[in-house]
Each structure stands twice: as C-alpha cells, then as structure tokens.
mmCIF file of C-alpha atoms and ligand atoms in Angstrom:
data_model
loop_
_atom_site.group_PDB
_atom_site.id
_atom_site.type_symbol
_atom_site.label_atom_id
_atom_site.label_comp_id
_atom_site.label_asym_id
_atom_site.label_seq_id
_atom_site.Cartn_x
_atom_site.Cartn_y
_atom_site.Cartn_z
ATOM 1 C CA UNK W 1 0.000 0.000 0.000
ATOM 2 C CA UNK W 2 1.197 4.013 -0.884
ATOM 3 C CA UNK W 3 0.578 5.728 1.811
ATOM 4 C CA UNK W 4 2.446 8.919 0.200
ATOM 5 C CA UNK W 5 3.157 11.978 2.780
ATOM 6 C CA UNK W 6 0.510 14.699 1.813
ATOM 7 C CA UNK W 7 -1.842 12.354 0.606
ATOM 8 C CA UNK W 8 -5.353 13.121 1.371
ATOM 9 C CA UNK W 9 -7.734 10.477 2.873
ATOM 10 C CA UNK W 10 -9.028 10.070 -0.594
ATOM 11 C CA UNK W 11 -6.266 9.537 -2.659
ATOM 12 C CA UNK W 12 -4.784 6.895 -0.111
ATOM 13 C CA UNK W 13 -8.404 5.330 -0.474
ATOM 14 C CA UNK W 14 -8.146 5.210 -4.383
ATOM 15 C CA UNK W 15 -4.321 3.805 -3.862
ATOM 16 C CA UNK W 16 -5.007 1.031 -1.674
ATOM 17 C CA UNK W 17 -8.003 0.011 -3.672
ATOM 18 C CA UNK W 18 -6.064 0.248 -6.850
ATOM 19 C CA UNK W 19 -2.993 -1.916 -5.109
ATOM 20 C CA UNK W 20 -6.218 -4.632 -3.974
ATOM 21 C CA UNK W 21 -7.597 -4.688 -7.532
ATOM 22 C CA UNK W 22 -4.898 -5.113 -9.137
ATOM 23 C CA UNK W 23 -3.603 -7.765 -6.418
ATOM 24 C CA UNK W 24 -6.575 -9.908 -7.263
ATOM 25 C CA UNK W 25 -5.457 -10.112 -10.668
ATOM 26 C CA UNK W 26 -8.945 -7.813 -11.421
ATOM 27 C CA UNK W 27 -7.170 -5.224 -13.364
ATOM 28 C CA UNK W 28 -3.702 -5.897 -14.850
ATOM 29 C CA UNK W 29 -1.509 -3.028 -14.464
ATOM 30 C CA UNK W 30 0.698 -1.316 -17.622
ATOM 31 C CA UNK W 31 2.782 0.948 -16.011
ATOM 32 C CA UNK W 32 0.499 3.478 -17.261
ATOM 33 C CA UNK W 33 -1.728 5.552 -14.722
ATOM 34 C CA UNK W 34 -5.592 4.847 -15.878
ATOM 35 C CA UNK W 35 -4.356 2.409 -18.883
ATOM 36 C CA UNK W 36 -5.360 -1.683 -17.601
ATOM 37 C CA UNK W 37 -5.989 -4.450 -18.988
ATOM 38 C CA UNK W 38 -8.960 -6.434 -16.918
ATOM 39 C CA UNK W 39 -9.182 -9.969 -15.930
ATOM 40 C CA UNK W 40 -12.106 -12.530 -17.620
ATOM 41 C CA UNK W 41 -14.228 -12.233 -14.076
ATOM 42 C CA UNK W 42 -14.298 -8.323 -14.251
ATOM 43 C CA UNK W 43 -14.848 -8.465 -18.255
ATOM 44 C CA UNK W 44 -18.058 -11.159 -17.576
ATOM 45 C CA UNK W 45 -19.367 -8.127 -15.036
ATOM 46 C CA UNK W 46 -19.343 -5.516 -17.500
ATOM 47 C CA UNK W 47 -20.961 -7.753 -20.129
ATOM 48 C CA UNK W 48 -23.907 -9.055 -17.821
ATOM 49 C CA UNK W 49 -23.983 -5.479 -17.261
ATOM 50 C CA UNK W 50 -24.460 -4.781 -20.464
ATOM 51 C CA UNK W 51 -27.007 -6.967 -20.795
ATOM 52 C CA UNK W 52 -29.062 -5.658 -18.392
ATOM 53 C CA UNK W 53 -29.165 -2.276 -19.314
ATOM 54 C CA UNK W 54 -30.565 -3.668 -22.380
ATOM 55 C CA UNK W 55 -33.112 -5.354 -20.359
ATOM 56 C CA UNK W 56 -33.968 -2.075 -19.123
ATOM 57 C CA UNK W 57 -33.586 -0.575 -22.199
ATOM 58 C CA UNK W 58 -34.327 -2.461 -25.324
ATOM 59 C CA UNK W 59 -37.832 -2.488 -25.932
ATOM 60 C CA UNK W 60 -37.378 0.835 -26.192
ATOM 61 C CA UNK W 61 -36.341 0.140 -30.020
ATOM 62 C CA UNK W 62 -33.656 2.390 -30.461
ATOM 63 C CA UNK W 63 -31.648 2.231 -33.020
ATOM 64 C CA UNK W 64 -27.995 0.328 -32.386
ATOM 65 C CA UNK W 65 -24.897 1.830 -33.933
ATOM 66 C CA UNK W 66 -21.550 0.414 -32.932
ATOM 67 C CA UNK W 67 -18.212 2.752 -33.939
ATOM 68 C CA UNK W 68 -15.014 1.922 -33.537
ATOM 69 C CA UNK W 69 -13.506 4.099 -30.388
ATOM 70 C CA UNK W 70 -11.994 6.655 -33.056
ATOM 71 C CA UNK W 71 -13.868 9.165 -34.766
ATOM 72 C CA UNK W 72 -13.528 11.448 -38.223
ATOM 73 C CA UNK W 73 -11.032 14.435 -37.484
ATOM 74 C CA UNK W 74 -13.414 16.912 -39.663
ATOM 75 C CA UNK W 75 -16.347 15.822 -36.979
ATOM 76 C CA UNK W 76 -14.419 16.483 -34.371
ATOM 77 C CA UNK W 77 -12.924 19.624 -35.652
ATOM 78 C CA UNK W 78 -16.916 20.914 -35.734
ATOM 79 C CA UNK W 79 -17.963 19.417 -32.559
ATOM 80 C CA UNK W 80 -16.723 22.000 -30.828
ATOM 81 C CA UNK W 81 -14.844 19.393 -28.113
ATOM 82 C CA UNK W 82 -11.883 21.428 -28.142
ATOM 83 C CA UNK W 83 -13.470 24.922 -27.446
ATOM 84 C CA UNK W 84 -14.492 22.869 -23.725
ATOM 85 C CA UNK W 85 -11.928 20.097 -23.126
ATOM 86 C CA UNK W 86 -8.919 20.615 -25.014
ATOM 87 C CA UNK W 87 -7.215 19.206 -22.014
ATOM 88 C CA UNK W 88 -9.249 15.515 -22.516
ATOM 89 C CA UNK W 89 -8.937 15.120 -26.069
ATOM 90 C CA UNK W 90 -5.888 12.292 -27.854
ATOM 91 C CA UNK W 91 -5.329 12.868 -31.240
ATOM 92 C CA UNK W 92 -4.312 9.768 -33.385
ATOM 93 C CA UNK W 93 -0.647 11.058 -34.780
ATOM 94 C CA UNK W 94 1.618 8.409 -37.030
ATOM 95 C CA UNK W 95 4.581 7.977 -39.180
ATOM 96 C CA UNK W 96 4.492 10.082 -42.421
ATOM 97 C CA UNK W 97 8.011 10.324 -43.323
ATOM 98 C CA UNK W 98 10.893 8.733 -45.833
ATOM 99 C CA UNK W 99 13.894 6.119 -45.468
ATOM 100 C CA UNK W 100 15.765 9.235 -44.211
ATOM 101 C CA UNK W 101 13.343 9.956 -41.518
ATOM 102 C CA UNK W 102 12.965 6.344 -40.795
ATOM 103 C CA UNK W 103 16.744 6.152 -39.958
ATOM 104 C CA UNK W 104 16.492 9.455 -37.675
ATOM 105 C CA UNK W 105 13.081 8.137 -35.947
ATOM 106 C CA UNK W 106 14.986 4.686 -35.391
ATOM 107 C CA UNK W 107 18.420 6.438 -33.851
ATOM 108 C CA UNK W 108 16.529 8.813 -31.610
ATOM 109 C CA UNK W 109 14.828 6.039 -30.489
ATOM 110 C CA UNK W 110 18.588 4.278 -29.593
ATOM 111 C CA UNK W 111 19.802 7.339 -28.165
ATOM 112 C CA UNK W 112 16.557 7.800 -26.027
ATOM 113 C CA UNK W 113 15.685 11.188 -27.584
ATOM 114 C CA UNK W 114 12.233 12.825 -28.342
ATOM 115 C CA UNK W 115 10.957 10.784 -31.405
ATOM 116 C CA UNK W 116 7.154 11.186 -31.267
ATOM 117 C CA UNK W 117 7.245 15.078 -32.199
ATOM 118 C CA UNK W 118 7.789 14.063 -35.771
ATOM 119 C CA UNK W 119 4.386 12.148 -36.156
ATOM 120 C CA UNK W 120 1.933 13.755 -38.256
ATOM 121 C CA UNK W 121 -1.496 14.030 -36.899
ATOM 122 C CA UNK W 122 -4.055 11.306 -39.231
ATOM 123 C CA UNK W 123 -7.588 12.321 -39.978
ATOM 124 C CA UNK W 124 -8.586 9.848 -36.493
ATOM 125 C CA UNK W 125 -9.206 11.321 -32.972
ATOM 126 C CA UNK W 126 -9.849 9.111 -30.563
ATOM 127 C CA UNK W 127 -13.949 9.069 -28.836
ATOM 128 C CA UNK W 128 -13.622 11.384 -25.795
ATOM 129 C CA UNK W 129 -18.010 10.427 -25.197
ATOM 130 C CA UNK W 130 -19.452 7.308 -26.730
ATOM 131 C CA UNK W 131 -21.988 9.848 -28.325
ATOM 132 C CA UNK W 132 -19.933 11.851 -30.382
ATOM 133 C CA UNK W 133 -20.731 9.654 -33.660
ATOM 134 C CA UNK W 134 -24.175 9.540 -33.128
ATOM 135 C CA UNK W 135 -25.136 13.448 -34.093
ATOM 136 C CA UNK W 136 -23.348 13.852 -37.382
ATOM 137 C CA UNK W 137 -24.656 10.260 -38.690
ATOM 138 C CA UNK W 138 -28.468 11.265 -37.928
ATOM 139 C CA UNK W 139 -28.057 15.115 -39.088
ATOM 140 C CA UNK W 140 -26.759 13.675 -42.372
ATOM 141 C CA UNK W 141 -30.324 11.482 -42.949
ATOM 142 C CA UNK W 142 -31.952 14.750 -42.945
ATOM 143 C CA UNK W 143 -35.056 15.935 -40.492
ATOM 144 C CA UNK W 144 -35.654 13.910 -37.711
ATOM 145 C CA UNK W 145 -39.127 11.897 -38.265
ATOM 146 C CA UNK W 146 -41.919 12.901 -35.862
ATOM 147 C CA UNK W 147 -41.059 10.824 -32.825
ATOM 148 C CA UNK W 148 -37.550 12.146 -33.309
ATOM 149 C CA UNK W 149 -34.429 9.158 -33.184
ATOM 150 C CA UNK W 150 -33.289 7.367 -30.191
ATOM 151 C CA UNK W 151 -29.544 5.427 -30.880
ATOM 152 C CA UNK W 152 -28.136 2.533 -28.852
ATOM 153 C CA UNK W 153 -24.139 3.455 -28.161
ATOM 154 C CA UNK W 154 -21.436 1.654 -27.106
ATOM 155 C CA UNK W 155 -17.752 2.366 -27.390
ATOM 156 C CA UNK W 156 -14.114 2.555 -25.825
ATOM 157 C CA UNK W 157 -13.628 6.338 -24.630
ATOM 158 C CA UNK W 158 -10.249 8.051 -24.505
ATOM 159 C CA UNK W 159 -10.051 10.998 -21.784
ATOM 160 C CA UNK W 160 -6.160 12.356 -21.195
ATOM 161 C CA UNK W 161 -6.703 12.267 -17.134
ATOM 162 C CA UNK W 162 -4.128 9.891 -15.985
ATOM 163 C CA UNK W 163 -4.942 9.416 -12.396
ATOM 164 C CA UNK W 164 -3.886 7.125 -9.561
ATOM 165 C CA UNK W 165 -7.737 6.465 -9.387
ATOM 166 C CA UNK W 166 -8.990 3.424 -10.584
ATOM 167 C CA UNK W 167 -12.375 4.211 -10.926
ATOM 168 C CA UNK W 168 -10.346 7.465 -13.383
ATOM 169 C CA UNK W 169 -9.345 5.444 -16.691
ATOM 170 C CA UNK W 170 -7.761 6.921 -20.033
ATOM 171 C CA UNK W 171 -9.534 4.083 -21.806
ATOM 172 C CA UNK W 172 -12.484 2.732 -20.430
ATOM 173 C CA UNK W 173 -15.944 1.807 -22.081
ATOM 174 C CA UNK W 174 -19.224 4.774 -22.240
ATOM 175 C CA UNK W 175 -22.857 2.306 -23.153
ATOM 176 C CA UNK W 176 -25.136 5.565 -23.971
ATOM 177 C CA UNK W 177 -28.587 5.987 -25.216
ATOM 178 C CA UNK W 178 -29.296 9.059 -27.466
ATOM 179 C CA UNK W 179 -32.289 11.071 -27.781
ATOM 180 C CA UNK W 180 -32.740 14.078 -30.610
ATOM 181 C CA UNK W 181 -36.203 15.150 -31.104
ATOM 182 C CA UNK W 182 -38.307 18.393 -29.462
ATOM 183 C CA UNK W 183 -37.853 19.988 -26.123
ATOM 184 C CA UNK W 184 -40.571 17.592 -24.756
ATOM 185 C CA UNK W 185 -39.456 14.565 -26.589
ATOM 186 C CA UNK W 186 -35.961 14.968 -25.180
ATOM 187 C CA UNK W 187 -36.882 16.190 -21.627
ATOM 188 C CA UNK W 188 -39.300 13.093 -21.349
ATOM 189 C CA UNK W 189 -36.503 10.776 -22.130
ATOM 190 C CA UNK W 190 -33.780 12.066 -19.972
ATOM 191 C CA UNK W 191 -36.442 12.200 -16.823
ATOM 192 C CA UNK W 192 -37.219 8.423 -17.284
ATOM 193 C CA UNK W 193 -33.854 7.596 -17.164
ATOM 194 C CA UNK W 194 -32.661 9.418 -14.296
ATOM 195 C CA UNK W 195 -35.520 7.187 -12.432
ATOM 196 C CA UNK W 196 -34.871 3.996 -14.520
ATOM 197 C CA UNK W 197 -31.377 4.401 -14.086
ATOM 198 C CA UNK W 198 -31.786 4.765 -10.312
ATOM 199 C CA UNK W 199 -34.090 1.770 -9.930
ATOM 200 C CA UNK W 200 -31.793 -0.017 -12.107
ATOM 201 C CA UNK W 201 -29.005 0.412 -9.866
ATOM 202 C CA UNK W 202 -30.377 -0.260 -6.882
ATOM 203 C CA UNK W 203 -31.636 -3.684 -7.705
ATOM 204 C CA UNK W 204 -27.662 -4.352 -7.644
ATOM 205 C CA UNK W 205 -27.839 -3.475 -4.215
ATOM 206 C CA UNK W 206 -25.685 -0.432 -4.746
ATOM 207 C CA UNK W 207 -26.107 2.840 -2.620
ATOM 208 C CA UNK W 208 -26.493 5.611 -5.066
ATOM 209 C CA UNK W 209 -27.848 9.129 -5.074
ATOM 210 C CA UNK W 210 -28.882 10.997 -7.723
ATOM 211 C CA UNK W 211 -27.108 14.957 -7.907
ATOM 212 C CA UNK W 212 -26.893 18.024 -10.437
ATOM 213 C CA UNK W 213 -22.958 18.035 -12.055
ATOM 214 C CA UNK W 214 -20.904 19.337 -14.565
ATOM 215 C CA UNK W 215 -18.290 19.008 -16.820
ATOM 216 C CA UNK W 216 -15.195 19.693 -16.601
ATOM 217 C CA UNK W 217 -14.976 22.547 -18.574
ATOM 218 C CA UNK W 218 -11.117 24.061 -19.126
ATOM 219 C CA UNK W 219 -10.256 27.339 -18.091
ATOM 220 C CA UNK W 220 -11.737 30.274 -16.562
ATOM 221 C CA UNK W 221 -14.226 30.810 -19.246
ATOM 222 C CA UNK W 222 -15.138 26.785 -18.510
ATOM 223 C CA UNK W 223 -15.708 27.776 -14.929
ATOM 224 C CA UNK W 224 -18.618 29.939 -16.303
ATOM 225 C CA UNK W 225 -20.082 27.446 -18.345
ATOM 226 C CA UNK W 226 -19.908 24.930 -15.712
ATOM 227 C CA UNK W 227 -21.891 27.159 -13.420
ATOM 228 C CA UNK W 228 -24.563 27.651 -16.562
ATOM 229 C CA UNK W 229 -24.765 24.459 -16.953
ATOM 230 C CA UNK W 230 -25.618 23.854 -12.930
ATOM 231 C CA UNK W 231 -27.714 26.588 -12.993
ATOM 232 C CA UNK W 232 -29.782 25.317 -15.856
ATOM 233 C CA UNK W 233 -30.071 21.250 -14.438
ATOM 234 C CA UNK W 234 -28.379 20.145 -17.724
ATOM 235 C CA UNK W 235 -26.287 17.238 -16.189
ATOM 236 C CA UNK W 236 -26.962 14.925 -13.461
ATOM 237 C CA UNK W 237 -24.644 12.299 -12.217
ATOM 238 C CA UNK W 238 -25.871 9.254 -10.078
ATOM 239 C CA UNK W 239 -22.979 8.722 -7.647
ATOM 240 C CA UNK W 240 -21.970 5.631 -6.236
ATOM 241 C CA UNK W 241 -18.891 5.629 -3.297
ATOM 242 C CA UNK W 242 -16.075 3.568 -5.223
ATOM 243 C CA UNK W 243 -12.505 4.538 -4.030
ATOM 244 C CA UNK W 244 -13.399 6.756 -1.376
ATOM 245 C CA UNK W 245 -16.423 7.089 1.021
ATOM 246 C CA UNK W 246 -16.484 10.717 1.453
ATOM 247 C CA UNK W 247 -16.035 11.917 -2.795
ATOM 248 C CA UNK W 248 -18.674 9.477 -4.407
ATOM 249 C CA UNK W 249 -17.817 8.806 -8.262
ATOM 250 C CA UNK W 250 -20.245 9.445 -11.016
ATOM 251 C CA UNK W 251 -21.498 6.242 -12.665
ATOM 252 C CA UNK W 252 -24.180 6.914 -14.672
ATOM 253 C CA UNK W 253 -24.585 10.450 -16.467
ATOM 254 C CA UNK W 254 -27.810 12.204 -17.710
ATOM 255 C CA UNK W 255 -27.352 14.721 -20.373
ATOM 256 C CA UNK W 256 -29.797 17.162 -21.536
ATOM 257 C CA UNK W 257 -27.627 19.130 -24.410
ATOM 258 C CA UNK W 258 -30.661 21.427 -25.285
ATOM 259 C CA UNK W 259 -29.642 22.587 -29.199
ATOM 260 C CA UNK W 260 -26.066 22.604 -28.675
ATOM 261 C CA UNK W 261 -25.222 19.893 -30.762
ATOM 262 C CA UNK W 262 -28.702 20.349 -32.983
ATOM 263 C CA UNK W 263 -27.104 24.191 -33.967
ATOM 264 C CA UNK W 264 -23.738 22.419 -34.591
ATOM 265 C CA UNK W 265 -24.913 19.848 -36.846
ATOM 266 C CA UNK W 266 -28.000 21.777 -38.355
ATOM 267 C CA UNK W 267 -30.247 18.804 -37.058
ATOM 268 C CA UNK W 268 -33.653 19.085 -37.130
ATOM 269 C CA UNK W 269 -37.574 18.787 -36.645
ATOM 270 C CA UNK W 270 -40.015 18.161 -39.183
ATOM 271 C CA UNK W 271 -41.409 21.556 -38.877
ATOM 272 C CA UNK W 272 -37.915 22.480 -39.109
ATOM 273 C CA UNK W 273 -36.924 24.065 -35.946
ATOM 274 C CA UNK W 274 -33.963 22.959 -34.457
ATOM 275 C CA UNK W 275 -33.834 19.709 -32.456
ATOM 276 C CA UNK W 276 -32.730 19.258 -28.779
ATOM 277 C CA UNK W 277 -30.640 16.244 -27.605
ATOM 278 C CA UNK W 278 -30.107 14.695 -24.709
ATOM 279 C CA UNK W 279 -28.007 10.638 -23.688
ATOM 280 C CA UNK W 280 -27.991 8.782 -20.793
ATOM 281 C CA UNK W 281 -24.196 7.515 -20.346
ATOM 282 C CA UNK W 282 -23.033 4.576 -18.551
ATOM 283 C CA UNK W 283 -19.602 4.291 -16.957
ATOM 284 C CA UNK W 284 -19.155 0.641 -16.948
ATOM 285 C CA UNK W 285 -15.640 -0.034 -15.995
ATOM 286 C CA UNK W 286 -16.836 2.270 -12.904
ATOM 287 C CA UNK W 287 -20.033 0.074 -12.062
ATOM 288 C CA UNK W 288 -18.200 -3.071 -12.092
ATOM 289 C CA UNK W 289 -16.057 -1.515 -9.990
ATOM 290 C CA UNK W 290 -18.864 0.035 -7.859
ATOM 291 C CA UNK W 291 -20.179 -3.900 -7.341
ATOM 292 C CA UNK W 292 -16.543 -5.169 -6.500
ATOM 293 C CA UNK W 293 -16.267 -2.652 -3.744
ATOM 294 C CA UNK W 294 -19.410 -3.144 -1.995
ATOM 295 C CA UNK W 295 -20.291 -6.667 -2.711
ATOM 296 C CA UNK W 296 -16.427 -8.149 -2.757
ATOM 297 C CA UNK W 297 -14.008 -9.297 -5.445
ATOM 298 C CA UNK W 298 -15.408 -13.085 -5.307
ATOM 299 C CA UNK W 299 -18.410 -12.700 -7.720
ATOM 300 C CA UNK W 300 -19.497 -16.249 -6.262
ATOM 301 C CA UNK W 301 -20.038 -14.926 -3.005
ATOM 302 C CA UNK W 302 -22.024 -11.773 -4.039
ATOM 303 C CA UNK W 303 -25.925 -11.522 -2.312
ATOM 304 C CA UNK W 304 -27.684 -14.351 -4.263
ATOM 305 C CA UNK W 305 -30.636 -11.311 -5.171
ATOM 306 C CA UNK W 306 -27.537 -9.294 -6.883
ATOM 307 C CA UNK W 307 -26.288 -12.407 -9.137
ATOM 308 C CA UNK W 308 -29.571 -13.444 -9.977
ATOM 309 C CA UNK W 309 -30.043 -9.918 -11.710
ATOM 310 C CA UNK W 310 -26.905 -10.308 -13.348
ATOM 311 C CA UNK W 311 -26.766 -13.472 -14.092
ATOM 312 C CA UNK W 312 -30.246 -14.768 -14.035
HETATM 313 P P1 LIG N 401 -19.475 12.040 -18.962
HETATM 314 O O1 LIG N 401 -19.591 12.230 -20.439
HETATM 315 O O2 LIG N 401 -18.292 12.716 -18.369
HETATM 316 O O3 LIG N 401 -20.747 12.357 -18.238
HETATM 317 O O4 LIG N 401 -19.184 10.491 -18.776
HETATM 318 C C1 LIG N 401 -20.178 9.500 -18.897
HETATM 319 C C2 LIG N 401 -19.876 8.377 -17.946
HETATM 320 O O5 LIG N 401 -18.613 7.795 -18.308
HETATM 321 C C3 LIG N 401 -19.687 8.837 -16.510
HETATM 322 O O6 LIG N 401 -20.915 8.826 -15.806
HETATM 323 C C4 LIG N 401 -18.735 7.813 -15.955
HETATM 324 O O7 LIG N 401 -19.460 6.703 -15.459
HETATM 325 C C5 LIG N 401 -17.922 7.398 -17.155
HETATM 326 N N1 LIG N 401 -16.589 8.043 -17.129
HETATM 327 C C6 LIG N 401 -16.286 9.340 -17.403
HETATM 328 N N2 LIG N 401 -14.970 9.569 -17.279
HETATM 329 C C7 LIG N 401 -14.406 8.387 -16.920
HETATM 330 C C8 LIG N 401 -13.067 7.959 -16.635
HETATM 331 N N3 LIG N 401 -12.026 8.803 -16.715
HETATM 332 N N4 LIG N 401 -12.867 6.663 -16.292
HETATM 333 C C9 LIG N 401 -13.889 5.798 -16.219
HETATM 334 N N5 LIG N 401 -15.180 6.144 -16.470
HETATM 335 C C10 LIG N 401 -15.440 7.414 -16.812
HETATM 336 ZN ZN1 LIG N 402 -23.387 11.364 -24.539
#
C-alpha cells in the first residue's frame, strides 16, 4: 500500500483500492496511470452489465450503432470538443516520413531522444463520449421523423486524465442511449432515465444518489459554463462511493444538451426548428467496480438477489 506523505484520505483510499484490484489479478496493471488491462471475471461483469441495461432498455427500439472508439477528425474539428476540453482530447498522430526519416526516428529512439514530435497528426481522434458519432450520422439522414431518433451506443472512450484512481481510466468503455427530437421529446426521455437508471441500480444493491454536475470545462471561461450548466439542471450524475467514502464517483450520467449539438450539426424537426438532444451515459468499468467494492471481489459470493439480476 502508498501511503504517500501529503496524501489526502481520498487519494490513499483510491491507492489502496487500486494496489487490492490489481492484487486480485482484477485489473492488470501497464505501467500506465488509468491504462489496464482487466481480468475474464471483471470483463463477464461488464458484459452481464451490459445486458441488463438492455433489459432495461431495449424495448425501447432504439436504433444500435456500434463505432469503432476513433472518430472522423473533420467531426471532431466541428464538434466543438476542443473549445471545452482541449485538455481531454488524444489525437491519433503516425509515421508520415521517408527512409531518411525512418533512420532518424529509429536512432533517436537508440539514443533515447524525443521521437514522437515528428508524427503527423491522421484524420482519427480518438472518442472522448461514446456519443460523439451519433449526431453527425443522424443530421446527415436529414429531419428527424416525428417521434424524433433514439440510438443505442457503445464504445471505448479516450479521456487524457491519468490518475492514480482506478475508478479514473484513459480508456475505459461509455454504453449511452441518445435522444434528438423536441424539447418535450428529449426532456421526457432524460427524466425516465434518471428514475430507470436509479431503480436499475439499486436492484444491484448499490447505494447511489442521484445529484446536479458538470463538466469539466477548461479554463476560466469553462468555470462559467460549468456554473450555466448547474444553474440550468443540464447534467446529473448518479454517484456511487467507489474509491473513497467521502467523494462518491459518477457512474451513470444524464445529459440534456438542449440545441447545442442540434445548432452544430444543423439537425432538425419536421417543422424544421432545431432539435434538442439529450443521452444517458453509462460508466461501466466504474459500475463493475462500484459492485466489486461493496459486494467483494469473489463474484461467487455476491448476495444471491444481486447475481440473480446479473446473471439470471
Ligand atoms: P461524462 O460524459 O463525463 O458524463 O461520462 C459519462 C460516464 O462515463 C460517466 O458517468 C462515468 O461513469 C464514465 N466516465 C467518465 N470519465 C471516466 C473515466 N475517466 N474513467 C472511467 N469512467 C469514466
Ligand atoms: Zn453522450
């Protein structure tokens, strides 16, 4: 265990659990802060996880779309990601260059000298939100029908925020559901999810609560739109103590966007006013680790009630 001078009672928390994960062989470490591998127990937890949030979801017939975790440099460009989080985002850079710059790549390398500020940045960025696909691909179909579009999401998320967290990944996995349609089509959705996704939750036995958030946004212009954003409900978090008792981690996020990304990517109505948006996003690297710190790292000892829900 790191128990580092100047620590606070948090951060030794998120160590020790960290040490006891990895320890039980849960999460295999890289040598990279927030960068693991994960063991075939934790992976069959986030897939029965899966599965049930399409239990709770799926008959709701949205529309499934799987992307790869990258996504189109000229979409991200116009999503506007790096006006809020230029902090988060990884671009996808590679080798461009000739023999000659092949042989110079190859002896800095030797020598242990910078190398990687001669990669060229590719047209890939890598998915900072598992949603960030969805808006471009159902603005380019043209108006929304009447009852709008719901999409079924599910991808690996990259987030530069190394961390000695566990429960704080630079790769981890974002299930979402997205909603476009009218202010009342979109508000609808996002309120039966916050309860859903409560009641959901709980039937693992979980403690959560339910509170208004926001995003990180960078800088002191960010610190205004974070406040906005309070101010205006647009983001709830249900929080779930992983790492440490007294700073609960966000699990399960509830988005309402209003026309943010409907402006951006000219998406609209049939009566052609722009659309609203809202996604419900599920952190499950974080829930399976929510379930091994309350109900222990032996799945085969977890309340009988919990693994019939998972595993029926
Ligand atoms: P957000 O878009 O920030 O609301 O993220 C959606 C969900 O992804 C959150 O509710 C978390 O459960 C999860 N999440 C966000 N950031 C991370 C991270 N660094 N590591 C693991 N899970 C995360
Ligand atoms: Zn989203």
């Amino acid at each position: 265990m790191d128990m580092r001078a100047g620590s606070t009672p948090a951060e030794n928390g998120q160590t020790a659990f960290r040490d006891a994960l990895i320890a039980a062989g849960l999460l295999i470490p890289t040598g990279v802060d927030g960068l693991y591998g994960r063991s075939g127990v934790f992976e069959d937890v986030v897939e029965r996880f899966n599965d049930l949030i399409t239990t709770w979801g799926g008959d709701d017939g949205a529309d499934v779309m799987r992307f790869p975790p990258g996504v189109a440099r000229h979409q991200f460009e116009q999503s506007g990601y790096l006006k809020s989080f230029p902090h988060l985002a990884g671009t996808v850079h590679a080798f461009k260059g000739d023999e000659r710059a092949h042989q110079s790549l190859l002896r800095r390398l030797e020598e242990g000298e910078e190398w990687t500020d001669a990669q060229m940045a590719t047209n890939v960025v890598l998915t900072p939100a598992a949603c960030y696909p969805v808006y471009p691909t159902i603005a380019e179909r043209g108006p929304l029908p009447a009852d709008g579009a719901l999409v079924d999401v599910y991808s690996y998320c990259f987030r530069h925020e190394p961390s000695l967290d566990p429960a704080r990944m630079q790769l981890f996995r974002m299930r979402e559901y997205v909603r476009a349609g009218t202010p009342e089509q979109v508000m609808a959705f996002r309120q039966s999810w916050v309860e859903r996704g409560r009641v959901l939750m709980e039937s693992l036995a979980l403690p959560v609560a339910v509170d208004l958030a926001n995003d990180p946004f960078f800088g002191r212009a960010g610190r205004m739109l974070a406040a906005s954003q309070r101010d205006q409900g647009l983001k709830f978090e249900l929080l779930i103590p992983i790492a440490s008792a007294e700073q609960p981690t966000a699990c399960l996020s509830f988005n309402y966007h209003q026309d943010h990304f409907g402006l951006l990517w000219d998406l609209r109505t049939p009566d052609g006013a722009v659309a609203h948006t809202a996604c419900v996003g599920f952190g499950m690297e974080r829930v399976a680790l929510a379930l091994f710190r309350h109900h222990g790292f032996d799945v085969k000892a977890w309340p009988a009630a919990v693994r019939a829900v998972l595993w029926g």
